[in-house]
Coordinates of C-alpha atoms and ligand atoms in Angstrom, one line a residue:
X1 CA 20.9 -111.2 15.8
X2 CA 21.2 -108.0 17.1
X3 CA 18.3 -106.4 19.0
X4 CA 16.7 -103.1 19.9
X5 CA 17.7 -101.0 22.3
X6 CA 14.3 -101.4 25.3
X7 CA 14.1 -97.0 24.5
X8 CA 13.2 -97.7 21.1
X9 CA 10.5 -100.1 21.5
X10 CA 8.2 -97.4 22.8
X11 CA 6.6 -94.4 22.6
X12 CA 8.7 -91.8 24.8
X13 CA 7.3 -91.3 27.8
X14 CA 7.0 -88.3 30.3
X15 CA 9.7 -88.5 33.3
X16 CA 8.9 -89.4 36.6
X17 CA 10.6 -86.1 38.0
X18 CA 9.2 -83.8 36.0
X19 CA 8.2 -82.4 39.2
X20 CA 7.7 -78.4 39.4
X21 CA 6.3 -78.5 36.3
X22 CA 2.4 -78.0 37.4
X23 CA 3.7 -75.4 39.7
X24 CA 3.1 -72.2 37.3
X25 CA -0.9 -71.6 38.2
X26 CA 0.2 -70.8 41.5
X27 CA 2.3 -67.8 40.7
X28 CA -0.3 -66.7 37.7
X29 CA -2.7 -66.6 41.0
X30 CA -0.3 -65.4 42.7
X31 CA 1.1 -61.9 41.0
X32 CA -1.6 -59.4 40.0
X33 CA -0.7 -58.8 36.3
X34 CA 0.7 -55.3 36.3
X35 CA 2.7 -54.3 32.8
X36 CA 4.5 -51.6 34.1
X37 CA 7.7 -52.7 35.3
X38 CA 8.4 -54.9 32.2
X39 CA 7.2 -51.9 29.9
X40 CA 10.2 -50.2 32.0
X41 CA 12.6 -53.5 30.7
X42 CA 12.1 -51.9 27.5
X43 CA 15.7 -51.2 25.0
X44 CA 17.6 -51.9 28.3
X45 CA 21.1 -54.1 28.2
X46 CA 21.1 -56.5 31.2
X47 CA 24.5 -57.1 32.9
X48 CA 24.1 -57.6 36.0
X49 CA 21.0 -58.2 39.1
X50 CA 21.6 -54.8 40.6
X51 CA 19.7 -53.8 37.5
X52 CA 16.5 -55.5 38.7
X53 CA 13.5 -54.7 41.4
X54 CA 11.6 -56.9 43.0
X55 CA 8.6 -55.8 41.2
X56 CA 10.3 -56.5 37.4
X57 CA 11.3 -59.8 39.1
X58 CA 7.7 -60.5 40.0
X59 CA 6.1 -59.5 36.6
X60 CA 8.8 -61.4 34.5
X61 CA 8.3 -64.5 36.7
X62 CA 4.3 -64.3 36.4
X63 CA 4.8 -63.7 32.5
X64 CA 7.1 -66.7 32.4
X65 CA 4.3 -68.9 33.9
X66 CA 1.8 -67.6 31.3
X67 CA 4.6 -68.8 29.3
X68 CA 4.9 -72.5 30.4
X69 CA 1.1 -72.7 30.8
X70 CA 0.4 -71.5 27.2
X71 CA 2.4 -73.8 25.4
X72 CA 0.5 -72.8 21.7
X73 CA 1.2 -69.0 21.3
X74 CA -0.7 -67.8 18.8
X75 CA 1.0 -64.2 18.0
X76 CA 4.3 -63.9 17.1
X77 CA 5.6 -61.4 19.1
X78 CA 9.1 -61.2 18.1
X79 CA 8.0 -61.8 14.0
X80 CA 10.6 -59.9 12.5
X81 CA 13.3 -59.3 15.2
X82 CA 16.6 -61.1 15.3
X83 CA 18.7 -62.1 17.9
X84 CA 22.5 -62.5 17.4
X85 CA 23.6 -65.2 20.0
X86 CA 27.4 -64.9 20.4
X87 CA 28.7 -67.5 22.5
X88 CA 32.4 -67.1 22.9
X89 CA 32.5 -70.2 26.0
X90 CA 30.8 -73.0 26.1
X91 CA 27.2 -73.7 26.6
X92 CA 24.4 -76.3 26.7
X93 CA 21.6 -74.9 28.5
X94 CA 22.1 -70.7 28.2
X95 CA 22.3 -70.6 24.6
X96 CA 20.2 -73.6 23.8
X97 CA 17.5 -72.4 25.9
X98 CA 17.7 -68.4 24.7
X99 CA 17.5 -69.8 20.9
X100 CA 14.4 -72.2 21.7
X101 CA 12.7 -68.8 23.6
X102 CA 13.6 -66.3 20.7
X103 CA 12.4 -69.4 18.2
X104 CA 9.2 -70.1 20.3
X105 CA 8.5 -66.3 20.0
X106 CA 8.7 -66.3 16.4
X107 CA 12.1 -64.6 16.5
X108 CA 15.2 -65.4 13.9
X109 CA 18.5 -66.1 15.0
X110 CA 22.4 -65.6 14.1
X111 CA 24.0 -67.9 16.2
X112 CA 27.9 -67.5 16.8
X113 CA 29.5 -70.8 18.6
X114 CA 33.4 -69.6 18.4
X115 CA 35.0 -65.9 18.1
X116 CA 38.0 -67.8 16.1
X117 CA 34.9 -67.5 13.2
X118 CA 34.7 -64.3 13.4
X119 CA 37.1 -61.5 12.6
X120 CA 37.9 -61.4 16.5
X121 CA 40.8 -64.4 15.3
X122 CA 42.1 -61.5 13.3
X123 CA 42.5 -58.9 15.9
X124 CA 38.9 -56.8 15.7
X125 CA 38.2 -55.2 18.9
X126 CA 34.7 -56.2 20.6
X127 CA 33.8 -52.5 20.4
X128 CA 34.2 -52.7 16.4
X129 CA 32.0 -56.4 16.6
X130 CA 29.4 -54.6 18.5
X131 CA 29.3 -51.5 16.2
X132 CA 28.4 -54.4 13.5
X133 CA 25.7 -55.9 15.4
X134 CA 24.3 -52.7 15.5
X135 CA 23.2 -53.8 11.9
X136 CA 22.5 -56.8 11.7
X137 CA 20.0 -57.7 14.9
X138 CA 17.7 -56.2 17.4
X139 CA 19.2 -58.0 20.7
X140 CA 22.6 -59.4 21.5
X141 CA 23.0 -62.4 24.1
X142 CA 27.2 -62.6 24.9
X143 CA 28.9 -64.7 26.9
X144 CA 32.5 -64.4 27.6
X145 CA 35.3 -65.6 29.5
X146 CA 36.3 -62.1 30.4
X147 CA 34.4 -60.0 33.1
X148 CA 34.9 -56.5 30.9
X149 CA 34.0 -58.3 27.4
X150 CA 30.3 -57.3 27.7
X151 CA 31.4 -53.4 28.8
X152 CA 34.2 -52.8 25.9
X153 CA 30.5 -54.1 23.8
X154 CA 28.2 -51.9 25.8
X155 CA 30.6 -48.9 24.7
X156 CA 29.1 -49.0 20.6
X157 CA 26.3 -51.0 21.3
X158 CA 22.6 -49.5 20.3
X159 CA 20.7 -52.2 20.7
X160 CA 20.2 -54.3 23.8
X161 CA 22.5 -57.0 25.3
X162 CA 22.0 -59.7 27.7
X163 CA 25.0 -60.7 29.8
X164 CA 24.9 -64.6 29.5
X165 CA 28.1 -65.1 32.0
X166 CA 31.3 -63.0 32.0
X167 CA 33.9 -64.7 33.8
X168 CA 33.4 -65.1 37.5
X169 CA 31.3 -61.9 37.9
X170 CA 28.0 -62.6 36.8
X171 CA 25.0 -64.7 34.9
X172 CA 22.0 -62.7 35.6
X173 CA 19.7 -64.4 33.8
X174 CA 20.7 -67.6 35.1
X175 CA 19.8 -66.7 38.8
X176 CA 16.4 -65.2 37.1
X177 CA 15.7 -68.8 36.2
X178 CA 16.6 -70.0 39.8
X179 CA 14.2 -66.9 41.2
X180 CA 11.6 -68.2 39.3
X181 CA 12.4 -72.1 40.3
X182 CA 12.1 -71.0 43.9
X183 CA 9.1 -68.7 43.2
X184 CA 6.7 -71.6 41.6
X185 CA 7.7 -73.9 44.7
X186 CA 7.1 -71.2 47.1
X187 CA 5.1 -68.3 45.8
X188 CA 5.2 -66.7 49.3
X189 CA 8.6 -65.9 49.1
X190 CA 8.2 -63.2 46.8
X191 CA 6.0 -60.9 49.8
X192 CA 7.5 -58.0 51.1
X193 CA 6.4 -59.8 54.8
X194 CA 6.5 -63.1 55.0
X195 CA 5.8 -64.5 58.5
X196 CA 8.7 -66.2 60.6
X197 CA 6.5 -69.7 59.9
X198 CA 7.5 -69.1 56.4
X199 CA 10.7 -67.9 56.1
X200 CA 13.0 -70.7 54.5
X201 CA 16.8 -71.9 55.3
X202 CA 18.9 -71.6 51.8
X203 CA 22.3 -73.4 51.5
X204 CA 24.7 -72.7 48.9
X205 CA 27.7 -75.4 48.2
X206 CA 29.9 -73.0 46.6
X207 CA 31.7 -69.7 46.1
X208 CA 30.3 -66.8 45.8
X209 CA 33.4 -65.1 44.8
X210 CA 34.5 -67.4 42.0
X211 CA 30.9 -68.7 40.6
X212 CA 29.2 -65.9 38.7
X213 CA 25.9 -68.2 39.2
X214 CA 26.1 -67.6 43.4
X215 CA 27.3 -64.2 43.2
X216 CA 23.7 -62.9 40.9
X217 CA 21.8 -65.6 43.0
X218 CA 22.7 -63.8 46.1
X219 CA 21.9 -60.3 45.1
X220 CA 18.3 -61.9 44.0
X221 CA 18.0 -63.7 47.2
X222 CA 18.8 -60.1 48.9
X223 CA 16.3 -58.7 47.4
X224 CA 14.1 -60.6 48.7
X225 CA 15.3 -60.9 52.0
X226 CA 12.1 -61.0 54.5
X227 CA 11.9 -64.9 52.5
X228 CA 14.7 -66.0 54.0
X229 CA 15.6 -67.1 57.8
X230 CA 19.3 -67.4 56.6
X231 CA 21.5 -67.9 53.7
X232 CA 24.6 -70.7 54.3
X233 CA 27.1 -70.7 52.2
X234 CA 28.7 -74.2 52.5
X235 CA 32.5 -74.3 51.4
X236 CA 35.6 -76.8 52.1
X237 CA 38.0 -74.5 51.8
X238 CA 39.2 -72.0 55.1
X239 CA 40.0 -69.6 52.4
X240 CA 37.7 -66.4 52.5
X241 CA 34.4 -67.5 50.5
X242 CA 33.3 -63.7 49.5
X243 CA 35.0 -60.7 47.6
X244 CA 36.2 -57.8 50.0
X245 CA 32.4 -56.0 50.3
X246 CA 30.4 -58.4 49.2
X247 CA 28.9 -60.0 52.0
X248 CA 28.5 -56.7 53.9
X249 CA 26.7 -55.7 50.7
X250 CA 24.5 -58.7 51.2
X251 CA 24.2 -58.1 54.8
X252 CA 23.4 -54.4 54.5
X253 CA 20.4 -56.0 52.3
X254 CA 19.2 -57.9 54.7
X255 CA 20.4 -60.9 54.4
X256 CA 21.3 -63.5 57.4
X257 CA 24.5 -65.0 56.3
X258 CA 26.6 -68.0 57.7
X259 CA 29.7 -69.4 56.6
X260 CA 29.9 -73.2 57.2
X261 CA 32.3 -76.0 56.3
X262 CA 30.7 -79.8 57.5
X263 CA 27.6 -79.9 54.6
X264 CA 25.9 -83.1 56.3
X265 CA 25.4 -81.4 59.6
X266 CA 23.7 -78.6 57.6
X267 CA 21.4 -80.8 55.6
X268 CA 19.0 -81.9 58.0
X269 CA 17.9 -77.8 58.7
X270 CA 17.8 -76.8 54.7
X271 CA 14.7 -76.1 52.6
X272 CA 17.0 -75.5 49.5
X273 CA 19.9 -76.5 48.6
X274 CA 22.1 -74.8 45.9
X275 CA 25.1 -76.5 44.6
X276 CA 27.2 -75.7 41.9
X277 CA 31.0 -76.8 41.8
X278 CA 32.5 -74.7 38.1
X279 CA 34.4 -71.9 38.7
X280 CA 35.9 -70.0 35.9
X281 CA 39.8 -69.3 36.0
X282 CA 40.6 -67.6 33.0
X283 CA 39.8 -69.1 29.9
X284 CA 39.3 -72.3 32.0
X285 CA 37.5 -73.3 34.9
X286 CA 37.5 -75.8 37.7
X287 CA 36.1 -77.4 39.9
X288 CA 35.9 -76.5 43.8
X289 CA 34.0 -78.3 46.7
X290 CA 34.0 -81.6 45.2
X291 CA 33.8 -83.1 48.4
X292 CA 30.9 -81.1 49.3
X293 CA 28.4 -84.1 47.6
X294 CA 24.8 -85.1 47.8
X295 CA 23.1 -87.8 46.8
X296 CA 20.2 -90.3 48.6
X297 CA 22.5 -90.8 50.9
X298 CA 22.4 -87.1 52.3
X299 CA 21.2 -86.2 55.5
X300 CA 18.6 -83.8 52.8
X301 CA 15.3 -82.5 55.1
X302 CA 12.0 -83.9 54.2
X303 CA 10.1 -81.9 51.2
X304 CA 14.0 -79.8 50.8
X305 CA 15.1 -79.3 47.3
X306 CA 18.1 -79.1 45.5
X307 CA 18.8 -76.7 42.9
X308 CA 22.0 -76.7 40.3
X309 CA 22.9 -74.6 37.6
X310 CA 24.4 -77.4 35.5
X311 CA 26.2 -78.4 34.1
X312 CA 27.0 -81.2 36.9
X313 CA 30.0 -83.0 37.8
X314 CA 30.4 -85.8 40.9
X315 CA 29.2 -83.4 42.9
X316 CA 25.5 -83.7 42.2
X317 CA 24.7 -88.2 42.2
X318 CA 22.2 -88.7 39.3
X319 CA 20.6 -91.1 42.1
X320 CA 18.2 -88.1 43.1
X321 CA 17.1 -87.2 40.0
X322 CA 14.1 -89.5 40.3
X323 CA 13.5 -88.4 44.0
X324 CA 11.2 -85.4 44.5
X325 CA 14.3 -83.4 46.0
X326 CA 14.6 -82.6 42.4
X327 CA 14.1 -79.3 41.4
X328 CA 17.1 -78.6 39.2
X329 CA 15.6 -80.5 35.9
X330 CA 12.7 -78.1 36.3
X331 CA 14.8 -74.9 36.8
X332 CA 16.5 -75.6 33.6
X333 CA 13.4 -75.9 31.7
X334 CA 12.1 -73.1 33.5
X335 CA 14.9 -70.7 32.1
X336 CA 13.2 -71.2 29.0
X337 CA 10.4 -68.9 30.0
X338 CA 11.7 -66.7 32.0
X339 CA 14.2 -65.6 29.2
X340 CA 11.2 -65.3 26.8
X341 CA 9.5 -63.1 29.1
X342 CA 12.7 -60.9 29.2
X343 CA 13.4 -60.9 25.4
X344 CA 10.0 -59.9 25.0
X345 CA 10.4 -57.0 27.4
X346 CA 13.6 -55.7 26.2
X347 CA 12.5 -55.7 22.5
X348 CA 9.1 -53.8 23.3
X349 CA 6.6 -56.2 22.6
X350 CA 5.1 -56.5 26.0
X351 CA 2.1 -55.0 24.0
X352 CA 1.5 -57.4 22.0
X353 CA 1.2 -60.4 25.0
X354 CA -0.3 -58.6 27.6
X355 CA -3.3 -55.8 28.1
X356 CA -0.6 -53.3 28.1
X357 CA -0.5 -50.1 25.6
X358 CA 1.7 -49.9 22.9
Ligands
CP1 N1 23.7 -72.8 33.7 C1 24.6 -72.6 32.7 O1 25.1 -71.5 32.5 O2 24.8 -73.6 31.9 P1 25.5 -73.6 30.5 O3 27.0 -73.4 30.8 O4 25.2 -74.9 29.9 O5 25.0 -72.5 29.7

């Protein structure tokens, strides 16, 4: 006779690494609530980090843990708006998680999963799509292979767009969701001082001038430089890791930046580690530092944590997931709420969740 599967013979039951999720109070304590900059959000089309402050990040991260800690919202705040989701390259978590934030806000959607459905597989111009959105939603989320396909939309857009990854240049919302990771673990981090005591050592397996998700990282990270003792960026190659300008840009920030190759004899100084392997090439992509592993085996610092954009390859062992090293389950449910505090800033309705005027 055949018998059940043991998962089906039980109620499902909460994960033992759900850690980071009771970590929210401490940034609502944190942040003084303070509408201003996310009233400032308002219409805007977010491409890239350089559009952000530190004081937007702040507020968006502090409405994102009202967010998580309010899981019953009783106003609809986006009733009556709709988001067109065009995903022209795969996705699991970006799209997924931007629908279940436009859906928790009450939102409707118009989701597009392949441009070879749309009249782009007969030659239309992105320009002449966008001119259509105009009419039929209030915010566009795009991602692309190409680094200029968000721009030729920008060009007839009139309503707002979120870069969700174009190319290898950037994922801005992406690295918001890794801000805000960082943020609930360390609040402190977020200070304009933070005392040497504090200051934390980031490494990041990858590179920053082929992974869209460590080039918008870094510019959050440099914007909130005093956080950070030094940045490592941790790569198997000798080949040049950063784009001509780009890590002068990030030094001129502030930033303390290393360039290292032997990961294990990093490990033991990290507080966080960031690893991603997927770089886009094209309409494809591959995968680079796969030697660069971790797993319990890793010489990982006591109380360190490891964060990853996922999706994950052999570069990330699944053997950590149930240690408390693992931060990167939580920073993907966490991208839920910080992308339904940005929806809700760039649609205007700010108002209508917080003390703030119309
Ligand atoms: N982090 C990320 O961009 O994942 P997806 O490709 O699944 O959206």
């Amino acid at each position: 006779m055949k018998t059940l599967h043991p998962a089906l013979r039980e109620p499902m039951q909460p994960r033992s690494w759900s850690v980071g999720l009771e970590r929210p109070q401490a940034l609502l304590e944190h942040i003084p609530e303070d509408p201003r900059p996310l009233m400032d959000l308002a219409n805007r089309p977010i491409v890239s980090v350089r559009q952000f402050n530190q004081d937007m990040v702040a507020q968006l991260c502090r409405m994102a843990a009202w967010y998580e800690t309010t899981p019953s919202i009783h106003q609809a705040p986006l009733a009556g708006k709709i988001l067109i989701s065009a995903f022209y390259e795969p996705s699991t978590r970006t799209r997924l998680s931007f629908e279940s934030a436009w859906h928790r806000l009450g939102g409707d959607i118009m989701s597009i999963t392949d441009a070879a459905t749309t009249g782009i597989a007969k030659g239309e111009s992105l320009a002449d799509v966008a001119e259509m959105f105009n009419n039929y939603g209030d915010l566009v989320v795009l991602r692309d292979t190409r680094e200029s396909a968000v721009y030729e939309m920008l060009d007839s857009l009139r309503i707002p767009i979120i870069n969700a990854g174009n190319g290898i240049d950037e994922h801005p919302t992406q690295a918001l969701a890794d801000m805000y990771a960082l943020f609930k673990w360390r609040p402190e981090l977020m200070n304009k001082n933070v005392p040497a005591d504090k200051r934390i050592k980031l490494g990041i397996i990858g590179m920053p001038s082929r992974m869209r998700t460590v080039r918008s990282l870094l510019l959050f990270v440099a914007l909130f430089a005093p956080g950070f003792e030094e940045v490592v960026i941790i790569c198997d190659t000798e080949n040049e890791p950063f784009d001509p300008d780009q890590r002068e840009e990030l030094a001129a920030a502030g930033l303390n930046i290393r360039v290292a190759h032997r990961l294990n004899a990093e490990l033991p100084q990290l507080d966080v580690v960031y690893i991603n392997s997927i770089a886009w090439v094209g309409d494809s992509f591959e995968r680079i530092g796969e030697e660069l592993r971790l797993s319990t085996a890793s010489p990982l610092k006591p109380g360190a944590i490891i964060l990853h954009p996922l999706a994950r390859g052999e570069e990330l062992s699944t053997d950590l997931d149930a240690t408390d090293h693992n931060w990167y389950f939580a920073q993907a449910r966490g991208a839920i709420f910080v992308r339904m505090a940005l929806i809700t800033a760039l649609v205007h309705r700010i108002h209508q969740v917080m003390d703030a005027p119309p």
